[in-house]
Amino acid sequence: MTIGPIHHVAIVVRSIDEAVPRYRELFGLAPEADPVIFTPQRVRLCFLPTGPEPAARIELVEPVDADSGVARFLAERGEGLHHLCFVTDDLPGTLEGLVAAEAELIDREPRPGAHGTVAFVHPRTLSGVLWE
């Protein structure tokens, strides 16, 4: 089982509208598109490319529902790193390998994500970091 490059690093923010100007000012990063609501997770998302494809993106994640998992994360931990997302060309096979290695999965089956199908590995599996 292998994984590819980092697709994005997700950062939870209170407000995308307030965060984007700071990323632009400090690093010259600009959104690749307007922020969108991702209804299944009850969040607003905005991706900031760090360079030409296949460079990783910064994903800004803003909760839009006080009862969402991201809202709970924000309330408990404040703004900051939420997860790392890696590319794989065989998500079902990767999940099978993780199950065989006794990794704790949040998703045993792929589910819809902002850019295709995704699955999450519980932070207890990998040094407290959520992996997508």
mmCIF file with all atom_site columns, C-alpha atoms in Angstrom:
data_model
loop_
_atom_site.group_PDB
_atom_site.id
_atom_site.type_symbol
_atom_site.label_atom_id
_atom_site.label_alt_id
_atom_site.label_comp_id
_atom_site.label_asym_id
_atom_site.label_entity_id
_atom_site.label_seq_id
_atom_site.pdbx_PDB_ins_code
_atom_site.Cartn_x
_atom_site.Cartn_y
_atom_site.Cartn_z
_atom_site.occupancy
_atom_site.B_iso_or_equiv
_atom_site.pdbx_formal_charge
_atom_site.auth_seq_id
_atom_site.auth_comp_id
_atom_site.auth_asym_id
_atom_site.auth_atom_id
_atom_site.pdbx_PDB_model_num
ATOM 1   C CA . MET A 1 1   ? 0.000   0.000  0.000  1.00 0.00 ? 1   MET A CA 1
ATOM 2   C CA . THR A 1 2   ? 1.347   3.406  -0.951 1.00 0.00 ? 2   THR A CA 1
ATOM 3   C CA . ILE A 1 3   ? -0.062  6.885  -0.913 1.00 0.00 ? 3   ILE A CA 1
ATOM 4   C CA . GLY A 1 4   ? 0.774   9.729  -3.210 1.00 0.00 ? 4   GLY A CA 1
ATOM 5   C CA . PRO A 1 5   ? 1.558   13.354 -2.560 1.00 0.00 ? 5   PRO A CA 1
ATOM 6   C CA . ILE A 1 6   ? -0.225  15.610 -0.114 1.00 0.00 ? 6   ILE A CA 1
ATOM 7   C CA . HIS A 1 7   ? -3.380  16.963 -1.755 1.00 0.00 ? 7   HIS A CA 1
ATOM 8   C CA . HIS A 1 8   ? -4.141  19.529 0.931  1.00 0.00 ? 8   HIS A CA 1
ATOM 9   C CA . VAL A 1 9   ? -3.586  20.633 4.495  1.00 0.00 ? 9   VAL A CA 1
ATOM 10  C CA . ALA A 1 10  ? -6.885  21.588 6.139  1.00 0.00 ? 10  ALA A CA 1
ATOM 11  C CA . ILE A 1 11  ? -7.018  24.444 8.621  1.00 0.00 ? 11  ILE A CA 1
ATOM 12  C CA . VAL A 1 12  ? -10.136 25.277 10.623 1.00 0.00 ? 12  VAL A CA 1
ATOM 13  C CA . VAL A 1 13  ? -10.893 28.999 10.772 1.00 0.00 ? 13  VAL A CA 1
ATOM 14  C CA . ARG A 1 14  ? -13.657 31.045 12.343 1.00 0.00 ? 14  ARG A CA 1
ATOM 15  C CA . SER A 1 15  ? -14.129 33.022 9.140  1.00 0.00 ? 15  SER A CA 1
ATOM 16  C CA . ILE A 1 16  ? -12.800 32.316 5.660  1.00 0.00 ? 16  ILE A CA 1
ATOM 17  C CA . ASP A 1 17  ? -13.557 35.913 4.719  1.00 0.00 ? 17  ASP A CA 1
ATOM 18  C CA . GLU A 1 18  ? -11.239 37.126 7.486  1.00 0.00 ? 18  GLU A CA 1
ATOM 19  C CA . ALA A 1 19  ? -8.551  34.464 6.941  1.00 0.00 ? 19  ALA A CA 1
ATOM 20  C CA . VAL A 1 20  ? -8.046  34.764 3.168  1.00 0.00 ? 20  VAL A CA 1
ATOM 21  C CA . PRO A 1 21  ? -6.632  38.328 3.207  1.00 0.00 ? 21  PRO A CA 1
ATOM 22  C CA . ARG A 1 22  ? -3.999  37.290 5.760  1.00 0.00 ? 22  ARG A CA 1
ATOM 23  C CA . TYR A 1 23  ? -2.877  34.290 3.659  1.00 0.00 ? 23  TYR A CA 1
ATOM 24  C CA . ARG A 1 24  ? -2.705  36.598 0.645  1.00 0.00 ? 24  ARG A CA 1
ATOM 25  C CA . GLU A 1 25  ? -0.758  39.265 2.563  1.00 0.00 ? 25  GLU A CA 1
ATOM 26  C CA . LEU A 1 26  ? 1.758   36.910 4.169  1.00 0.00 ? 26  LEU A CA 1
ATOM 27  C CA . PHE A 1 27  ? 2.287   34.292 1.463  1.00 0.00 ? 27  PHE A CA 1
ATOM 28  C CA . GLY A 1 28  ? 0.700   35.585 -1.740 1.00 0.00 ? 28  GLY A CA 1
ATOM 29  C CA . LEU A 1 29  ? -1.862  32.761 -1.670 1.00 0.00 ? 29  LEU A CA 1
ATOM 30  C CA . ALA A 1 30  ? -5.194  33.382 -3.366 1.00 0.00 ? 30  ALA A CA 1
ATOM 31  C CA . PRO A 1 31  ? -8.309  31.187 -3.559 1.00 0.00 ? 31  PRO A CA 1
ATOM 32  C CA . GLU A 1 32  ? -8.627  29.011 -6.650 1.00 0.00 ? 32  GLU A CA 1
ATOM 33  C CA . ALA A 1 33  ? -12.389 29.705 -6.574 1.00 0.00 ? 33  ALA A CA 1
ATOM 34  C CA . ASP A 1 34  ? -14.995 31.328 -4.370 1.00 0.00 ? 34  ASP A CA 1
ATOM 35  C CA . PRO A 1 35  ? -15.717 29.527 -1.085 1.00 0.00 ? 35  PRO A CA 1
ATOM 36  C CA . VAL A 1 36  ? -18.389 26.830 -1.300 1.00 0.00 ? 36  VAL A CA 1
ATOM 37  C CA . ILE A 1 37  ? -20.723 25.222 1.200  1.00 0.00 ? 37  ILE A CA 1
ATOM 38  C CA . PHE A 1 38  ? -20.083 21.484 1.554  1.00 0.00 ? 38  PHE A CA 1
ATOM 39  C CA . THR A 1 39  ? -23.430 20.409 2.945  1.00 0.00 ? 39  THR A CA 1
ATOM 40  C CA . PRO A 1 40  ? -22.573 16.855 4.111  1.00 0.00 ? 40  PRO A CA 1
ATOM 41  C CA . GLN A 1 41  ? -20.007 18.201 6.593  1.00 0.00 ? 41  GLN A CA 1
ATOM 42  C CA . ARG A 1 42  ? -21.864 21.476 7.274  1.00 0.00 ? 42  ARG A CA 1
ATOM 43  C CA . VAL A 1 43  ? -18.815 23.567 6.423  1.00 0.00 ? 43  VAL A CA 1
ATOM 44  C CA . ARG A 1 44  ? -17.736 26.299 4.061  1.00 0.00 ? 44  ARG A CA 1
ATOM 45  C CA . LEU A 1 45  ? -14.542 25.478 2.152  1.00 0.00 ? 45  LEU A CA 1
ATOM 46  C CA . CYS A 1 46  ? -11.941 27.471 0.281  1.00 0.00 ? 46  CYS A CA 1
ATOM 47  C CA . PHE A 1 47  ? -8.799  26.079 -1.368 1.00 0.00 ? 47  PHE A CA 1
ATOM 48  C CA . LEU A 1 48  ? -5.595  28.106 -1.718 1.00 0.00 ? 48  LEU A CA 1
ATOM 49  C CA . PRO A 1 49  ? -3.067  26.558 -4.147 1.00 0.00 ? 49  PRO A CA 1
ATOM 50  C CA . THR A 1 50  ? 0.545   26.736 -2.960 1.00 0.00 ? 50  THR A CA 1
ATOM 51  C CA . GLY A 1 51  ? 1.874   26.442 -6.511 1.00 0.00 ? 51  GLY A CA 1
ATOM 52  C CA . PRO A 1 52  ? 1.060   24.882 -9.865 1.00 0.00 ? 52  PRO A CA 1
ATOM 53  C CA . GLU A 1 53  ? -0.501  21.401 -9.960 1.00 0.00 ? 53  GLU A CA 1
ATOM 54  C CA . PRO A 1 54  ? 0.310   19.013 -8.329 1.00 0.00 ? 54  PRO A CA 1
ATOM 55  C CA . ALA A 1 55  ? 1.387   21.302 -5.482 1.00 0.00 ? 55  ALA A CA 1
ATOM 56  C CA . ALA A 1 56  ? -0.561  20.896 -2.269 1.00 0.00 ? 56  ALA A CA 1
ATOM 57  C CA . ARG A 1 57  ? -3.342  23.285 -1.361 1.00 0.00 ? 57  ARG A CA 1
ATOM 58  C CA . ILE A 1 58  ? -4.312  24.905 1.894  1.00 0.00 ? 58  ILE A CA 1
ATOM 59  C CA . GLU A 1 59  ? -7.964  24.119 2.615  1.00 0.00 ? 59  GLU A CA 1
ATOM 60  C CA . LEU A 1 60  ? -9.658  26.649 4.862  1.00 0.00 ? 60  LEU A CA 1
ATOM 61  C CA . VAL A 1 61  ? -12.611 25.083 6.675  1.00 0.00 ? 61  VAL A CA 1
ATOM 62  C CA . GLU A 1 62  ? -15.275 27.212 8.368  1.00 0.00 ? 62  GLU A CA 1
ATOM 63  C CA . PRO A 1 63  ? -18.199 25.647 10.232 1.00 0.00 ? 63  PRO A CA 1
ATOM 64  C CA . VAL A 1 64  ? -21.657 26.805 9.142  1.00 0.00 ? 64  VAL A CA 1
ATOM 65  C CA . ASP A 1 65  ? -23.594 24.811 11.741 1.00 0.00 ? 65  ASP A CA 1
ATOM 66  C CA . ALA A 1 66  ? -22.929 25.029 15.481 1.00 0.00 ? 66  ALA A CA 1
ATOM 67  C CA . ASP A 1 67  ? -23.575 21.277 15.826 1.00 0.00 ? 67  ASP A CA 1
ATOM 68  C CA . SER A 1 68  ? -21.081 20.132 13.174 1.00 0.00 ? 68  SER A CA 1
ATOM 69  C CA . GLY A 1 69  ? -17.904 18.234 13.965 1.00 0.00 ? 69  GLY A CA 1
ATOM 70  C CA . VAL A 1 70  ? -15.818 21.160 12.748 1.00 0.00 ? 70  VAL A CA 1
ATOM 71  C CA . ALA A 1 71  ? -17.736 23.557 15.021 1.00 0.00 ? 71  ALA A CA 1
ATOM 72  C CA . ARG A 1 72  ? -16.985 21.256 17.973 1.00 0.00 ? 72  ARG A CA 1
ATOM 73  C CA . PHE A 1 73  ? -13.327 21.149 16.919 1.00 0.00 ? 73  PHE A CA 1
ATOM 74  C CA . LEU A 1 74  ? -13.223 24.962 16.793 1.00 0.00 ? 74  LEU A CA 1
ATOM 75  C CA . ALA A 1 75  ? -14.918 25.310 20.193 1.00 0.00 ? 75  ALA A CA 1
ATOM 76  C CA . GLU A 1 76  ? -12.581 22.792 21.859 1.00 0.00 ? 76  GLU A CA 1
ATOM 77  C CA . ARG A 1 77  ? -9.265  23.572 20.150 1.00 0.00 ? 77  ARG A CA 1
ATOM 78  C CA . GLY A 1 78  ? -9.624  26.909 18.420 1.00 0.00 ? 78  GLY A CA 1
ATOM 79  C CA . GLU A 1 79  ? -8.405  27.646 14.930 1.00 0.00 ? 79  GLU A CA 1
ATOM 80  C CA . GLY A 1 80  ? -5.649  25.446 13.558 1.00 0.00 ? 80  GLY A CA 1
ATOM 81  C CA . LEU A 1 81  ? -4.576  22.311 11.754 1.00 0.00 ? 81  LEU A CA 1
ATOM 82  C CA . HIS A 1 82  ? -7.487  19.933 11.196 1.00 0.00 ? 82  HIS A CA 1
ATOM 83  C CA . HIS A 1 83  ? -6.208  17.223 8.847  1.00 0.00 ? 83  HIS A CA 1
ATOM 84  C CA . LEU A 1 84  ? -3.767  16.175 6.150  1.00 0.00 ? 84  LEU A CA 1
ATOM 85  C CA . CYS A 1 85  ? -5.134  14.803 2.884  1.00 0.00 ? 85  CYS A CA 1
ATOM 86  C CA . PHE A 1 86  ? -3.106  12.410 0.749  1.00 0.00 ? 86  PHE A CA 1
ATOM 87  C CA . VAL A 1 87  ? -3.737  11.170 -2.774 1.00 0.00 ? 87  VAL A CA 1
ATOM 88  C CA . THR A 1 88  ? -4.156  7.471  -3.494 1.00 0.00 ? 88  THR A CA 1
ATOM 89  C CA . ASP A 1 89  ? -5.014  5.821  -6.788 1.00 0.00 ? 89  ASP A CA 1
ATOM 90  C CA . ASP A 1 90  ? -6.810  2.968  -4.992 1.00 0.00 ? 90  ASP A CA 1
ATOM 91  C CA . LEU A 1 91  ? -8.839  4.204  -2.031 1.00 0.00 ? 91  LEU A CA 1
ATOM 92  C CA . PRO A 1 92  ? -10.689 0.903  -1.425 1.00 0.00 ? 92  PRO A CA 1
ATOM 93  C CA . GLY A 1 93  ? -7.381  -0.992 -1.527 1.00 0.00 ? 93  GLY A CA 1
ATOM 94  C CA . THR A 1 94  ? -5.753  1.542  0.776  1.00 0.00 ? 94  THR A CA 1
ATOM 95  C CA . LEU A 1 95  ? -8.613  1.131  3.253  1.00 0.00 ? 95  LEU A CA 1
ATOM 96  C CA . GLU A 1 96  ? -8.264  -2.667 3.104  1.00 0.00 ? 96  GLU A CA 1
ATOM 97  C CA . GLY A 1 97  ? -4.557  -2.330 3.873  1.00 0.00 ? 97  GLY A CA 1
ATOM 98  C CA . LEU A 1 98  ? -5.272  -0.015 6.785  1.00 0.00 ? 98  LEU A CA 1
ATOM 99  C CA . VAL A 1 99  ? -7.839  -2.451 8.200  1.00 0.00 ? 99  VAL A CA 1
ATOM 100 C CA . ALA A 1 100 ? -5.308  -5.283 7.848  1.00 0.00 ? 100 ALA A CA 1
ATOM 101 C CA . ALA A 1 101 ? -2.775  -3.141 9.738  1.00 0.00 ? 101 ALA A CA 1
ATOM 102 C CA . GLU A 1 102 ? -5.381  -2.599 12.482 1.00 0.00 ? 102 GLU A CA 1
ATOM 103 C CA . ALA A 1 103 ? -5.597  1.158  11.904 1.00 0.00 ? 103 ALA A CA 1
ATOM 104 C CA . GLU A 1 104 ? -8.604  2.830  13.492 1.00 0.00 ? 104 GLU A CA 1
ATOM 105 C CA . LEU A 1 105 ? -10.743 4.172  10.668 1.00 0.00 ? 105 LEU A CA 1
ATOM 106 C CA . ILE A 1 106 ? -13.494 6.748  10.811 1.00 0.00 ? 106 ILE A CA 1
ATOM 107 C CA . ASP A 1 107 ? -14.641 5.558  7.375  1.00 0.00 ? 107 ASP A CA 1
ATOM 108 C CA . ARG A 1 108 ? -14.382 1.914  6.367  1.00 0.00 ? 108 ARG A CA 1
ATOM 109 C CA . GLU A 1 109 ? -15.954 2.761  3.005  1.00 0.00 ? 109 GLU A CA 1
ATOM 110 C CA . PRO A 1 110 ? -15.222 5.762  0.761  1.00 0.00 ? 110 PRO A CA 1
ATOM 111 C CA . ARG A 1 111 ? -17.698 8.634  0.977  1.00 0.00 ? 111 ARG A CA 1
ATOM 112 C CA . PRO A 1 112 ? -18.217 11.811 -1.054 1.00 0.00 ? 112 PRO A CA 1
ATOM 113 C CA . GLY A 1 113 ? -15.746 14.613 -0.378 1.00 0.00 ? 113 GLY A CA 1
ATOM 114 C CA . ALA A 1 114 ? -15.125 18.058 -1.814 1.00 0.00 ? 114 ALA A CA 1
ATOM 115 C CA . HIS A 1 115 ? -12.832 16.639 -4.546 1.00 0.00 ? 115 HIS A CA 1
ATOM 116 C CA . GLY A 1 116 ? -13.986 13.046 -5.084 1.00 0.00 ? 116 GLY A CA 1
ATOM 117 C CA . THR A 1 117 ? -14.300 10.169 -2.669 1.00 0.00 ? 117 THR A CA 1
ATOM 118 C CA . VAL A 1 118 ? -12.568 10.281 0.698  1.00 0.00 ? 118 VAL A CA 1
ATOM 119 C CA . ALA A 1 119 ? -12.085 8.324  3.900  1.00 0.00 ? 119 ALA A CA 1
ATOM 120 C CA . PHE A 1 120 ? -10.601 9.379  7.225  1.00 0.00 ? 120 PHE A CA 1
ATOM 121 C CA . VAL A 1 121 ? -8.147  7.626  9.542  1.00 0.00 ? 121 VAL A CA 1
ATOM 122 C CA . HIS A 1 122 ? -8.738  8.367  13.228 1.00 0.00 ? 122 HIS A CA 1
ATOM 123 C CA . PRO A 1 123 ? -6.121  10.605 14.894 1.00 0.00 ? 123 PRO A CA 1
ATOM 124 C CA . ARG A 1 124 ? -5.439  7.912  17.518 1.00 0.00 ? 124 ARG A CA 1
ATOM 125 C CA . THR A 1 125 ? -3.853  5.865  14.741 1.00 0.00 ? 125 THR A CA 1
ATOM 126 C CA . LEU A 1 126 ? -1.222  8.401  13.696 1.00 0.00 ? 126 LEU A CA 1
ATOM 127 C CA . SER A 1 127 ? 0.229   10.578 16.457 1.00 0.00 ? 127 SER A CA 1
ATOM 128 C CA . GLY A 1 128 ? -2.929  12.611 17.004 1.00 0.00 ? 128 GLY A CA 1
ATOM 129 C CA . VAL A 1 129 ? -3.266  13.738 13.370 1.00 0.00 ? 129 VAL A CA 1
ATOM 130 C CA . LEU A 1 130 ? -6.439  13.177 11.340 1.00 0.00 ? 130 LEU A CA 1
ATOM 131 C CA . TRP A 1 131 ? -5.601  11.767 7.885  1.00 0.00 ? 131 TRP A CA 1
ATOM 132 C CA . GLU A 1 132 ? -7.895  11.930 4.861  1.00 0.00 ? 132 GLU A CA 1
#
